[in-house]
Amino acid sequence: MKQRGLERKRMLEFLEEMRQLKSDDRQAHEILDSIESVLMEKTYGLVFEQHREVLWEQLKTQRPILKVIEERSFCCQKGERWNLLVEGDNLCSLKALELEYAEQVDAIYVDFPYNTEAEGFPYRDKYIDKNDQFRHSKWLSFVSIRIQAALKLLKPEGCMMMSINENELFVLKLLCDEIFGESQYLTTLTVKVRHEDRILKGDKDFHEVTEFLLFYRKSPAFKASRRRRENTGFQGYMFQIKELTDQPKIEWMDGKEVRIFPPGQYQVERIGACAEGLKKISVRGSLKEGNSSGRFYMKYLEPRRKTEAGCLYKVPGMGADGLGFRYFRIPEERERRINGDYFQGVPRNHTEVSYIPYPNFVDFQEAFNHVGKEGGVEFRNGKKPCAFLRHCLSLAGISEKKDALVLDFFAGSGSTGEAVMQLNAADGGTRRFILCTSNENEICSSVAYPRLRNVAQGYHYIQNRREVNVTGIPFNLKYCRAECENDSDRHFSIPEI
């Protein structure tokens, strides 16, 4: 790496010499500036060959518009707002939506093409020929320009979630670090999608059991959602301590009058879990320095472990449980334990509900295994289960935001739309969606659109020889087609939702 730096320095010095020799040659200076620009390109991070699509060049001179296809639109709730299904290249769709919906979207979910060799379903996963030496850079260019376009639609407090498999996971992570900024990365969710013994291709060296979800926020204004945990019980608060003497030994520690009870002068009894019980906590690991009780034990009691084994200490003025004191205990030698304990009561700020972080691993194997007929349409090997998508929307905080707007610009069969409507049906919300998908192999007109119509009207299907009836969730849909308009003076409008 040092050698490369020296070589670059010599080349830059040579370029400066050439500038002096060609001081009056404007064209030569332009060429030398271009060479210097290439030399000074970054050497750390993701470097890939940029590839301009035909549509990108077209959008430089033409205006993207959305045309409403009235015969495919439907209204099930008069007076309510609209959802959008946009047919066409999603880059054109995103550029058109930017005119009306810049920074209006609360969350984006997208299931990118995995850039594998898989074929055989309507939304082909094989965008680049496997022998193309620029296969990965073309995929990155394709994805990069769409992420940047979608980011303009996202609110500052919004987030974006991207499904991907290991084929492009690592380069996509580097790409998103550059686009969003490394500090906006939240997590990579590992998603179990099939059973370890459900082998799809026996000729592969490794069986793919999991996929991944990259999770980014647009800015620190986004606050990560947490899962709710009920605290109605008092699990763990099952001990009580009886002092068997009213004249214990007293010592001063940390400015506190500490009462010391040797073995035989106290009893630790197990009772049923209750609000009056004490919880025994082992002083180990990060707790040794992580709170005031751990620090007190390590500083004042740990040095007494061999000389005062089995002693109980009653320390006043500690704890947030309202007791006014905290019990500490050094284990007896026969217990063969190194770490001591302290006993705390139920905190005064105890509530019936607490909120804890979501894990970065989820098991949706069963949902993926039975996703085939969701929505009442056939769509093999590419459909995401609604249960998984609802979980993603929960991570994004959409479960709590009843009027949220959700975007999916690789909508495929329309699963995200159904998941959004299911959230509304569960809590009476008015969330809306914008779905964008191409019509390759008629996926928009013959899969996504019929599915959304089924969701609004209700549908049924056969699962394991049993009929499953799905109740309709009424909503309004505008079916649009994204196009490029040559006449920039022609009046047009983006459908309001």
Short mmCIF file of C-alpha atoms in Angstrom, two decimals:
data_model
loop_
_atom_site.label_atom_id
_atom_site.label_comp_id
_atom_site.label_asym_id
_atom_site.label_seq_id
_atom_site.Cartn_x
_atom_site.Cartn_y
_atom_site.Cartn_z
CA MET A 1 0.00 0.00 0.00
CA LYS A 2 2.91 2.36 0.83
CA GLN A 3 4.51 1.58 -2.54
CA ARG A 4 1.28 2.47 -4.34
CA GLY A 5 1.26 5.80 -2.50
CA LEU A 6 4.79 6.59 -3.69
CA GLU A 7 3.89 5.66 -7.26
CA ARG A 8 0.87 7.93 -7.14
CA LYS A 9 2.99 10.78 -5.82
CA ARG A 10 5.49 10.38 -8.69
CA MET A 11 2.68 10.32 -11.24
CA LEU A 12 1.12 13.48 -9.80
CA GLU A 13 4.51 15.21 -9.92
CA PHE A 14 4.85 14.16 -13.55
CA LEU A 15 1.40 15.55 -14.34
CA GLU A 16 2.42 18.89 -12.83
CA GLU A 17 5.53 18.94 -15.02
CA MET A 18 3.39 18.27 -18.08
CA ARG A 19 1.09 21.14 -17.10
CA GLN A 20 4.10 23.48 -17.07
CA LEU A 21 5.23 22.23 -20.49
CA LYS A 22 1.70 22.54 -21.93
CA SER A 23 0.79 25.76 -20.15
CA ASP A 24 -1.01 27.18 -23.20
CA ASP A 25 -2.70 23.99 -24.35
CA ARG A 26 -6.25 24.02 -22.91
CA GLN A 27 -7.16 20.57 -24.27
CA ALA A 28 -4.02 19.04 -22.77
CA HIS A 29 -4.89 20.54 -19.39
CA GLU A 30 -8.37 19.03 -19.54
CA ILE A 31 -6.90 15.60 -20.23
CA LEU A 32 -4.33 15.99 -17.45
CA ASP A 33 -7.08 17.04 -15.02
CA SER A 34 -9.07 13.93 -15.94
CA ILE A 35 -6.03 11.73 -15.32
CA GLU A 36 -5.46 13.39 -11.94
CA SER A 37 -9.10 12.87 -11.01
CA VAL A 38 -8.78 9.13 -11.67
CA LEU A 39 -5.53 8.95 -9.69
CA MET A 40 -7.12 10.67 -6.71
CA GLU A 41 -10.15 8.39 -6.54
CA LYS A 42 -10.63 6.69 -3.18
CA THR A 43 -8.72 3.53 -2.40
CA TYR A 44 -10.89 2.38 0.52
CA GLY A 45 -14.51 1.32 0.33
CA LEU A 46 -16.64 0.12 -2.52
CA VAL A 47 -15.24 0.78 -5.98
CA PHE A 48 -17.25 -0.33 -8.99
CA GLU A 49 -17.66 0.52 -12.65
CA GLN A 50 -20.56 2.91 -13.20
CA HIS A 51 -22.99 1.85 -15.92
CA ARG A 52 -25.57 4.25 -17.27
CA GLU A 53 -28.88 2.69 -18.24
CA VAL A 54 -30.71 3.76 -21.39
CA LEU A 55 -33.58 5.04 -19.24
CA TRP A 56 -31.23 7.21 -17.18
CA GLU A 57 -30.03 8.93 -20.34
CA GLN A 58 -33.62 9.26 -21.50
CA LEU A 59 -34.63 10.97 -18.26
CA LYS A 60 -32.10 13.74 -18.94
CA THR A 61 -34.29 15.10 -21.74
CA GLN A 62 -37.73 13.66 -21.00
CA ARG A 63 -40.10 14.10 -18.11
CA PRO A 64 -41.36 11.10 -16.08
CA ILE A 65 -45.13 11.04 -15.61
CA LEU A 66 -47.75 8.73 -14.12
CA LYS A 67 -50.89 8.03 -16.12
CA VAL A 68 -53.90 6.71 -14.22
CA ILE A 69 -55.47 3.63 -15.82
CA GLU A 70 -59.07 4.15 -14.77
CA GLU A 71 -60.36 0.71 -15.80
CA ARG A 72 -57.92 -0.94 -13.39
CA SER A 73 -58.47 1.47 -10.48
CA PHE A 74 -61.11 0.72 -7.86
CA CYS A 75 -62.77 2.53 -4.97
CA CYS A 76 -64.06 0.47 -2.03
CA GLN A 77 -64.20 3.32 0.51
CA LYS A 78 -65.70 6.56 -0.76
CA GLY A 79 -64.09 9.63 0.70
CA GLU A 80 -60.97 7.75 1.84
CA ARG A 81 -57.47 8.33 0.46
CA TRP A 82 -55.87 6.29 -2.30
CA ASN A 83 -53.11 3.72 -2.58
CA LEU A 84 -50.98 3.48 -5.73
CA LEU A 85 -49.87 0.57 -7.88
CA VAL A 86 -47.41 1.85 -10.49
CA GLU A 87 -46.55 -0.23 -13.54
CA GLY A 88 -43.28 0.43 -15.32
CA ASP A 89 -39.55 0.72 -14.77
CA ASN A 90 -39.17 1.61 -11.12
CA LEU A 91 -36.54 4.25 -11.83
CA CYS A 92 -39.03 6.13 -13.98
CA SER A 93 -41.69 5.56 -11.29
CA LEU A 94 -39.49 6.92 -8.50
CA LYS A 95 -38.52 9.99 -10.50
CA ALA A 96 -42.17 10.71 -11.26
CA LEU A 97 -43.21 10.24 -7.62
CA GLU A 98 -40.51 12.64 -6.47
CA LEU A 99 -42.50 15.56 -7.90
CA GLU A 100 -45.35 14.99 -5.42
CA TYR A 101 -44.04 12.77 -2.63
CA ALA A 102 -40.57 14.11 -1.78
CA GLU A 103 -39.94 13.37 1.94
CA GLN A 104 -43.50 12.04 2.41
CA VAL A 105 -42.74 8.32 2.88
CA ASP A 106 -42.38 6.88 6.40
CA ALA A 107 -40.75 3.55 5.52
CA ILE A 108 -39.41 1.75 2.46
CA TYR A 109 -39.24 -2.01 2.10
CA VAL A 110 -37.67 -3.48 -1.02
CA ASP A 111 -36.86 -7.02 -2.10
CA PHE A 112 -33.99 -6.49 -4.51
CA PRO A 113 -33.22 -8.95 -7.32
CA TYR A 114 -30.58 -11.20 -5.80
CA ASN A 115 -28.46 -11.30 -8.98
CA THR A 116 -28.37 -15.08 -8.95
CA GLU A 117 -28.87 -17.46 -11.85
CA ALA A 118 -32.38 -18.37 -10.73
CA GLU A 119 -35.09 -18.22 -13.37
CA GLY A 120 -38.57 -19.63 -13.81
CA PHE A 121 -40.74 -17.01 -12.10
CA PRO A 122 -42.28 -13.83 -13.52
CA TYR A 123 -39.90 -11.31 -11.96
CA ARG A 124 -36.62 -12.74 -13.19
CA ASP A 125 -33.72 -12.74 -10.79
CA LYS A 126 -31.10 -12.90 -13.52
CA TYR A 127 -30.44 -9.33 -14.56
CA ILE A 128 -26.85 -9.78 -15.70
CA ASP A 129 -25.31 -12.67 -17.61
CA LYS A 130 -23.17 -14.78 -15.26
CA ASN A 131 -20.20 -14.54 -17.65
CA ASP A 132 -20.29 -10.75 -17.79
CA GLN A 133 -17.05 -9.50 -16.21
CA PHE A 134 -18.94 -6.41 -14.99
CA ARG A 135 -21.78 -8.50 -13.56
CA HIS A 136 -21.51 -7.18 -10.02
CA SER A 137 -20.75 -3.58 -10.94
CA LYS A 138 -23.75 -3.45 -13.29
CA TRP A 139 -25.96 -4.78 -10.50
CA LEU A 140 -24.54 -2.18 -8.10
CA SER A 141 -25.14 0.62 -10.61
CA PHE A 142 -28.67 -0.63 -11.15
CA VAL A 143 -29.39 -0.72 -7.40
CA SER A 144 -27.46 2.41 -6.44
CA ILE A 145 -29.36 4.80 -8.68
CA ARG A 146 -32.70 3.45 -7.42
CA ILE A 147 -31.76 3.69 -3.74
CA GLN A 148 -30.71 7.30 -4.24
CA ALA A 149 -33.95 8.09 -6.06
CA ALA A 150 -36.05 6.39 -3.34
CA LEU A 151 -34.15 8.19 -0.59
CA LYS A 152 -35.54 11.51 -1.84
CA LEU A 153 -39.05 10.25 -1.06
CA LEU A 154 -38.19 9.25 2.50
CA LYS A 155 -38.92 11.49 5.48
CA PRO A 156 -35.92 12.52 7.62
CA GLU A 157 -37.33 10.29 10.38
CA GLY A 158 -37.91 7.41 7.94
CA CYS A 159 -36.05 4.16 7.34
CA MET A 160 -35.34 1.69 4.55
CA MET A 161 -35.23 -2.12 4.75
CA MET A 162 -33.73 -4.24 1.99
CA SER A 163 -34.05 -8.01 1.59
CA ILE A 164 -31.06 -9.72 0.01
CA ASN A 165 -29.20 -13.03 0.11
CA GLU A 166 -25.49 -13.64 0.56
CA ASN A 167 -24.77 -13.30 -3.17
CA GLU A 168 -24.70 -9.47 -3.02
CA LEU A 169 -25.13 -8.83 0.72
CA PHE A 170 -21.64 -7.58 1.44
CA VAL A 171 -21.30 -5.21 -1.51
CA LEU A 172 -24.82 -3.91 -0.86
CA LYS A 173 -23.79 -3.14 2.73
CA LEU A 174 -20.78 -1.16 1.52
CA LEU A 175 -22.93 0.64 -1.05
CA CYS A 176 -25.52 1.62 1.57
CA ASP A 177 -22.81 2.80 3.96
CA GLU A 178 -21.77 5.25 1.24
CA ILE A 179 -25.28 6.37 0.29
CA PHE A 180 -26.82 6.62 3.77
CA GLY A 181 -23.61 7.11 5.76
CA GLU A 182 -22.12 4.47 8.06
CA SER A 183 -23.68 6.09 11.12
CA GLN A 184 -27.17 5.49 9.72
CA TYR A 185 -26.73 1.70 9.60
CA LEU A 186 -28.98 0.00 12.17
CA THR A 187 -28.60 -3.77 11.79
CA THR A 188 -28.50 -6.77 9.49
CA LEU A 189 -31.39 -9.07 10.30
CA THR A 190 -30.74 -12.78 9.69
CA VAL A 191 -33.96 -14.41 8.51
CA LYS A 192 -34.49 -18.18 8.58
CA VAL A 193 -36.47 -18.95 5.43
CA ARG A 194 -36.25 -22.73 5.09
CA HIS A 195 -35.56 -25.84 7.14
CA GLU A 196 -31.98 -27.04 7.26
CA ASP A 197 -33.08 -30.41 5.85
CA ARG A 198 -35.31 -29.00 3.09
CA ILE A 199 -32.64 -29.19 0.39
CA LEU A 200 -33.44 -27.36 -2.84
CA LYS A 201 -30.35 -28.26 -4.85
CA GLY A 202 -28.32 -31.26 -3.80
CA ASP A 203 -25.40 -30.33 -6.05
CA LYS A 204 -24.52 -27.22 -3.99
CA ASP A 205 -21.74 -27.26 -1.42
CA PHE A 206 -23.83 -25.43 1.16
CA HIS A 207 -27.56 -25.28 1.75
CA GLU A 208 -28.94 -21.75 2.10
CA VAL A 209 -31.17 -21.66 5.17
CA THR A 210 -31.16 -17.92 5.79
CA GLU A 211 -31.55 -14.63 3.96
CA PHE A 212 -30.87 -11.13 5.23
CA LEU A 213 -32.49 -7.75 5.78
CA LEU A 214 -30.31 -4.63 5.73
CA PHE A 215 -31.80 -1.89 7.88
CA TYR A 216 -30.87 1.81 7.55
CA ARG A 217 -32.35 5.06 8.79
CA LYS A 218 -32.28 8.28 6.79
CA SER A 219 -31.12 10.35 9.75
CA PRO A 220 -30.85 10.20 13.56
CA ALA A 221 -34.43 11.54 13.64
CA PHE A 222 -35.54 7.91 13.18
CA LYS A 223 -36.11 6.16 16.50
CA ALA A 224 -35.86 2.39 16.52
CA SER A 225 -39.02 0.57 17.57
CA ARG A 226 -38.92 -1.82 20.53
CA ARG A 227 -40.98 -4.88 21.30
CA ARG A 228 -43.47 -4.82 24.14
CA ARG A 229 -43.02 -7.17 27.10
CA GLU A 230 -45.65 -7.66 29.76
CA ASN A 231 -44.47 -7.22 33.35
CA THR A 232 -47.68 -8.06 35.13
CA GLY A 233 -45.99 -10.79 37.20
CA PHE A 234 -43.07 -10.59 39.61
CA GLN A 235 -40.99 -13.47 38.29
CA GLY A 236 -37.72 -13.78 40.18
CA TYR A 237 -38.89 -11.79 43.21
CA MET A 238 -39.19 -14.91 45.32
CA PHE A 239 -36.87 -14.50 48.31
CA GLN A 240 -37.19 -13.02 51.75
CA ILE A 241 -34.46 -12.52 54.37
CA LYS A 242 -34.98 -12.91 58.08
CA GLU A 243 -32.56 -11.27 60.52
CA LEU A 244 -32.15 -13.58 63.53
CA THR A 245 -30.39 -11.03 65.75
CA ASP A 246 -31.02 -7.40 66.57
CA GLN A 247 -27.39 -6.80 67.56
CA PRO A 248 -25.31 -7.53 64.47
CA LYS A 249 -21.72 -6.41 64.04
CA ILE A 250 -21.47 -2.91 62.57
CA GLU A 251 -18.75 -1.48 60.32
CA TRP A 252 -18.49 1.71 58.28
CA MET A 253 -18.02 1.26 54.54
CA ASP A 254 -18.22 4.04 51.96
CA GLY A 255 -19.59 6.35 54.66
CA LYS A 256 -22.43 3.91 55.42
CA GLU A 257 -23.22 2.08 58.68
CA VAL A 258 -23.21 -1.52 57.43
CA ARG A 259 -24.75 -4.31 59.54
CA ILE A 260 -22.98 -7.67 59.21
CA PHE A 261 -24.74 -11.00 59.84
CA PRO A 262 -22.47 -14.10 59.96
CA PRO A 263 -23.94 -17.52 59.02
CA GLY A 264 -26.53 -18.55 61.62
CA GLN A 265 -27.67 -14.98 62.29
CA TYR A 266 -29.92 -14.76 59.22
CA GLN A 267 -32.05 -16.92 56.92
CA VAL A 268 -32.68 -16.66 53.17
CA GLU A 269 -36.06 -18.22 52.43
CA ARG A 270 -37.70 -18.95 49.10
CA ILE A 271 -41.32 -17.76 48.86
CA GLY A 272 -43.79 -17.46 46.01
CA ALA A 273 -43.09 -14.67 43.51
CA CYS A 274 -44.77 -11.52 44.79
CA ALA A 275 -44.46 -7.73 45.01
CA GLU A 276 -42.93 -8.06 48.49
CA GLY A 277 -40.27 -10.54 47.38
CA LEU A 278 -36.57 -9.95 46.74
CA LYS A 279 -34.69 -10.89 43.59
CA LYS A 280 -31.22 -12.46 43.91
CA ILE A 281 -28.70 -11.07 41.42
CA SER A 282 -25.22 -12.51 40.95
CA VAL A 283 -22.41 -9.96 40.84
CA ARG A 284 -20.55 -11.08 37.76
CA GLY A 285 -19.53 -9.92 34.30
CA SER A 286 -20.43 -6.35 33.46
CA LEU A 287 -22.40 -5.99 36.72
CA LYS A 288 -19.13 -5.79 38.62
CA GLU A 289 -18.72 -2.25 37.31
CA GLY A 290 -22.08 -1.71 35.67
CA ASN A 291 -24.08 -0.34 38.61
CA SER A 292 -23.57 1.02 42.13
CA SER A 293 -24.37 -2.32 43.80
CA GLY A 294 -21.81 -4.18 41.71
CA ARG A 295 -19.16 -1.56 42.36
CA PHE A 296 -19.86 -1.57 46.11
CA TYR A 297 -19.54 -5.33 46.32
CA MET A 298 -16.28 -5.45 44.35
CA LYS A 299 -14.66 -2.64 46.33
CA TYR A 300 -15.73 -3.49 49.87
CA LEU A 301 -16.89 -7.12 50.03
CA GLU A 302 -14.94 -9.04 47.38
CA PRO A 303 -11.68 -8.60 49.40
CA ARG A 304 -13.46 -10.30 52.36
CA ARG A 305 -14.52 -13.35 50.33
CA LYS A 306 -12.09 -15.78 52.01
CA THR A 307 -12.28 -14.38 55.54
CA GLU A 308 -16.04 -13.71 55.79
CA ALA A 309 -17.55 -16.45 53.59
CA GLY A 310 -21.31 -16.78 54.08
CA CYS A 311 -21.77 -13.34 55.69
CA LEU A 312 -24.77 -11.13 54.92
CA TYR A 313 -24.39 -7.34 54.76
CA LYS A 314 -27.23 -4.83 55.14
CA VAL A 315 -26.17 -1.57 53.48
CA PRO A 316 -28.38 1.50 54.00
CA GLY A 317 -29.15 4.16 51.40
CA MET A 318 -28.88 1.90 48.33
CA GLY A 319 -31.36 0.78 45.70
CA ALA A 320 -34.38 2.27 43.91
CA ASP A 321 -36.87 -0.20 45.39
CA GLY A 322 -38.01 1.96 48.30
CA LEU A 323 -36.64 -0.38 50.98
CA GLY A 324 -33.97 2.07 52.06
CA PHE A 325 -31.26 -0.59 52.11
CA ARG A 326 -29.77 -3.44 50.11
CA TYR A 327 -28.66 -6.90 51.22
CA PHE A 328 -25.35 -8.36 49.97
CA ARG A 329 -24.07 -11.87 50.59
CA ILE A 330 -20.70 -13.60 50.18
CA PRO A 331 -21.20 -17.30 49.27
CA GLU A 332 -20.04 -20.01 51.67
CA GLU A 333 -17.08 -22.17 50.70
CA ARG A 334 -19.25 -25.28 50.41
CA GLU A 335 -21.26 -23.57 47.67
CA ARG A 336 -18.16 -23.56 45.45
CA ARG A 337 -19.14 -20.21 43.98
CA ILE A 338 -16.86 -17.25 43.37
CA ASN A 339 -19.40 -14.50 42.66
CA GLY A 340 -21.40 -12.89 45.44
CA ASP A 341 -25.04 -11.79 45.34
CA TYR A 342 -27.20 -8.83 46.17
CA PHE A 343 -30.94 -8.82 46.76
CA GLN A 344 -33.18 -6.12 45.34
CA GLY A 345 -36.87 -5.45 45.74
CA VAL A 346 -39.35 -4.57 43.00
CA PRO A 347 -38.30 -1.13 41.65
CA ARG A 348 -40.62 1.73 42.49
CA ASN A 349 -40.86 2.58 38.80
CA HIS A 350 -42.03 -0.94 37.98
CA THR A 351 -44.66 -0.86 35.22
CA GLU A 352 -46.91 -3.51 33.77
CA VAL A 353 -45.18 -3.11 30.39
CA SER A 354 -41.53 -2.74 29.41
CA TYR A 355 -39.92 -2.34 25.99
CA ILE A 356 -36.89 -4.33 24.94
CA PRO A 357 -34.82 -4.45 21.71
CA TYR A 358 -35.81 -6.70 18.84
CA PRO A 359 -33.36 -9.55 18.17
CA ASN A 360 -31.41 -9.49 14.90
CA PHE A 361 -32.43 -13.09 14.13
CA VAL A 362 -35.95 -14.20 13.24
CA ASP A 363 -37.38 -17.57 12.25
CA PHE A 364 -40.01 -17.34 9.51
CA GLN A 365 -39.36 -20.79 8.08
CA GLU A 366 -43.00 -21.90 8.36
CA ALA A 367 -44.32 -18.68 6.84
CA PHE A 368 -41.95 -18.94 3.87
CA ASN A 369 -42.84 -22.59 3.45
CA HIS A 370 -46.57 -21.82 3.12
CA VAL A 371 -46.44 -18.49 1.29
CA GLY A 372 -47.30 -19.89 -2.14
CA LYS A 373 -51.01 -19.04 -2.26
CA GLU A 374 -51.09 -15.89 -0.16
CA GLY A 375 -53.07 -13.19 -1.92
CA GLY A 376 -54.95 -15.77 -3.96
CA VAL A 377 -52.40 -15.67 -6.81
CA GLU A 378 -49.74 -18.13 -7.90
CA PHE A 379 -46.23 -16.72 -7.64
CA ARG A 380 -43.53 -19.29 -6.95
CA ASN A 381 -40.09 -18.81 -5.42
CA GLY A 382 -40.20 -15.05 -5.06
CA LYS A 383 -43.02 -14.12 -2.71
CA LYS A 384 -42.37 -12.75 0.78
CA PRO A 385 -44.86 -13.82 3.49
CA CYS A 386 -47.13 -11.15 4.95
CA ALA A 387 -46.13 -12.24 8.46
CA PHE A 388 -42.50 -11.42 7.70
CA LEU A 389 -43.41 -8.08 6.14
CA ARG A 390 -45.58 -7.13 9.12
CA HIS A 391 -42.57 -7.84 11.32
CA CYS A 392 -40.42 -5.58 9.14
CA LEU A 393 -43.02 -2.82 9.40
CA SER A 394 -43.02 -3.25 13.17
CA LEU A 395 -39.25 -2.78 13.23
CA ALA A 396 -39.79 0.43 11.25
CA GLY A 397 -42.34 1.71 13.78
CA ILE A 398 -45.23 1.49 11.31
CA SER A 399 -47.32 -0.59 13.75
CA GLU A 400 -47.49 2.45 16.03
CA LYS A 401 -48.01 4.98 13.24
CA LYS A 402 -51.55 4.46 11.99
CA ASP A 403 -51.38 7.01 9.16
CA ALA A 404 -48.01 5.93 7.72
CA LEU A 405 -47.12 5.84 4.03
CA VAL A 406 -45.09 2.79 2.95
CA LEU A 407 -43.18 2.42 -0.34
CA ASP A 408 -42.05 -0.77 -2.08
CA PHE A 409 -40.40 -0.16 -5.46
CA PHE A 410 -39.70 -3.84 -6.24
CA ALA A 411 -43.23 -4.86 -5.35
CA GLY A 412 -43.38 -8.17 -7.21
CA SER A 413 -46.67 -9.84 -6.32
CA GLY A 414 -47.76 -6.99 -4.01
CA SER A 415 -47.16 -8.65 -0.63
CA THR A 416 -46.20 -5.36 1.01
CA GLY A 417 -49.56 -3.86 0.06
CA GLU A 418 -51.44 -6.74 1.67
CA ALA A 419 -49.27 -6.53 4.81
CA VAL A 420 -50.05 -2.81 5.17
CA MET A 421 -53.77 -3.47 4.81
CA GLN A 422 -53.57 -6.25 7.40
CA LEU A 423 -52.12 -3.78 9.89
CA ASN A 424 -55.04 -1.44 9.18
CA ALA A 425 -57.55 -4.25 9.67
CA ALA A 426 -55.96 -5.11 13.04
CA ASP A 427 -56.09 -1.63 14.58
CA GLY A 428 -58.34 0.53 12.41
CA GLY A 429 -55.40 2.44 10.91
CA THR A 430 -55.38 4.45 7.70
CA ARG A 431 -51.92 3.48 6.47
CA ARG A 432 -51.32 3.68 2.73
CA PHE A 433 -48.90 2.13 0.27
CA ILE A 434 -47.18 2.93 -3.00
CA LEU A 435 -46.10 -0.16 -4.94
CA CYS A 436 -43.89 0.04 -8.03
CA THR A 437 -43.12 -2.91 -10.28
CA SER A 438 -42.32 -3.60 -13.89
CA ASN A 439 -44.74 -5.51 -16.06
CA GLU A 440 -42.14 -8.05 -17.13
CA ASN A 441 -44.02 -11.26 -17.88
CA GLU A 442 -47.16 -9.28 -16.91
CA ILE A 443 -46.25 -9.41 -13.22
CA CYS A 444 -47.97 -6.09 -12.50
CA SER A 445 -51.15 -6.57 -14.52
CA SER A 446 -51.57 -10.33 -14.00
CA VAL A 447 -50.16 -10.89 -10.50
CA ALA A 448 -49.86 -7.75 -8.35
CA TYR A 449 -53.09 -6.14 -9.52
CA PRO A 450 -55.30 -9.26 -9.15
CA ARG A 451 -53.78 -9.86 -5.73
CA LEU A 452 -54.60 -6.36 -4.48
CA ARG A 453 -58.12 -6.70 -5.84
CA ASN A 454 -58.41 -10.01 -3.97
CA VAL A 455 -57.21 -8.36 -0.76
CA ALA A 456 -59.88 -5.66 -1.07
CA GLN A 457 -62.71 -8.06 -1.96
CA GLY A 458 -61.70 -11.22 -0.09
CA TYR A 459 -60.42 -14.48 -1.51
CA HIS A 460 -59.97 -18.17 -0.73
CA TYR A 461 -57.46 -20.87 -1.53
CA ILE A 462 -56.77 -24.53 -0.75
CA GLN A 463 -54.01 -25.30 1.75
CA ASN A 464 -53.27 -28.91 2.72
CA ARG A 465 -56.64 -30.01 1.24
CA ARG A 466 -58.41 -27.45 3.41
CA GLU A 467 -60.18 -24.35 2.14
CA VAL A 468 -58.88 -21.10 3.63
CA ASN A 469 -61.16 -18.06 3.43
CA VAL A 470 -59.61 -14.60 3.72
CA THR A 471 -61.93 -11.72 4.56
CA GLY A 472 -61.66 -8.66 2.34
CA ILE A 473 -60.08 -5.43 3.63
CA PRO A 474 -61.71 -2.56 1.69
CA PHE A 475 -59.37 0.14 0.34
CA ASN A 476 -58.98 2.39 -2.70
CA LEU A 477 -56.44 1.79 -5.45
CA LYS A 478 -55.23 3.84 -8.39
CA TYR A 479 -53.45 1.83 -11.06
CA CYS A 480 -50.86 4.00 -12.81
CA ARG A 481 -48.38 3.57 -15.63
CA ALA A 482 -44.99 5.29 -15.51
CA GLU A 483 -43.87 6.80 -18.80
CA CYS A 484 -41.45 9.38 -20.16
CA GLU A 485 -43.07 12.45 -21.71
CA ASN A 486 -41.30 14.24 -24.59
CA ASP A 487 -43.36 17.42 -24.42
CA SER A 488 -42.14 19.19 -21.28
CA ASP A 489 -44.86 21.83 -21.60
CA ARG A 490 -47.69 19.34 -21.51
CA HIS A 491 -49.75 19.53 -18.33
CA PHE A 492 -49.79 16.45 -16.14
CA SER A 493 -50.30 15.64 -12.49
CA ILE A 494 -49.23 12.95 -10.07
CA PRO A 495 -52.20 11.11 -8.52
CA GLU A 496 -52.88 12.21 -4.96
CA ILE A 497 -53.21 9.55 -2.31
#
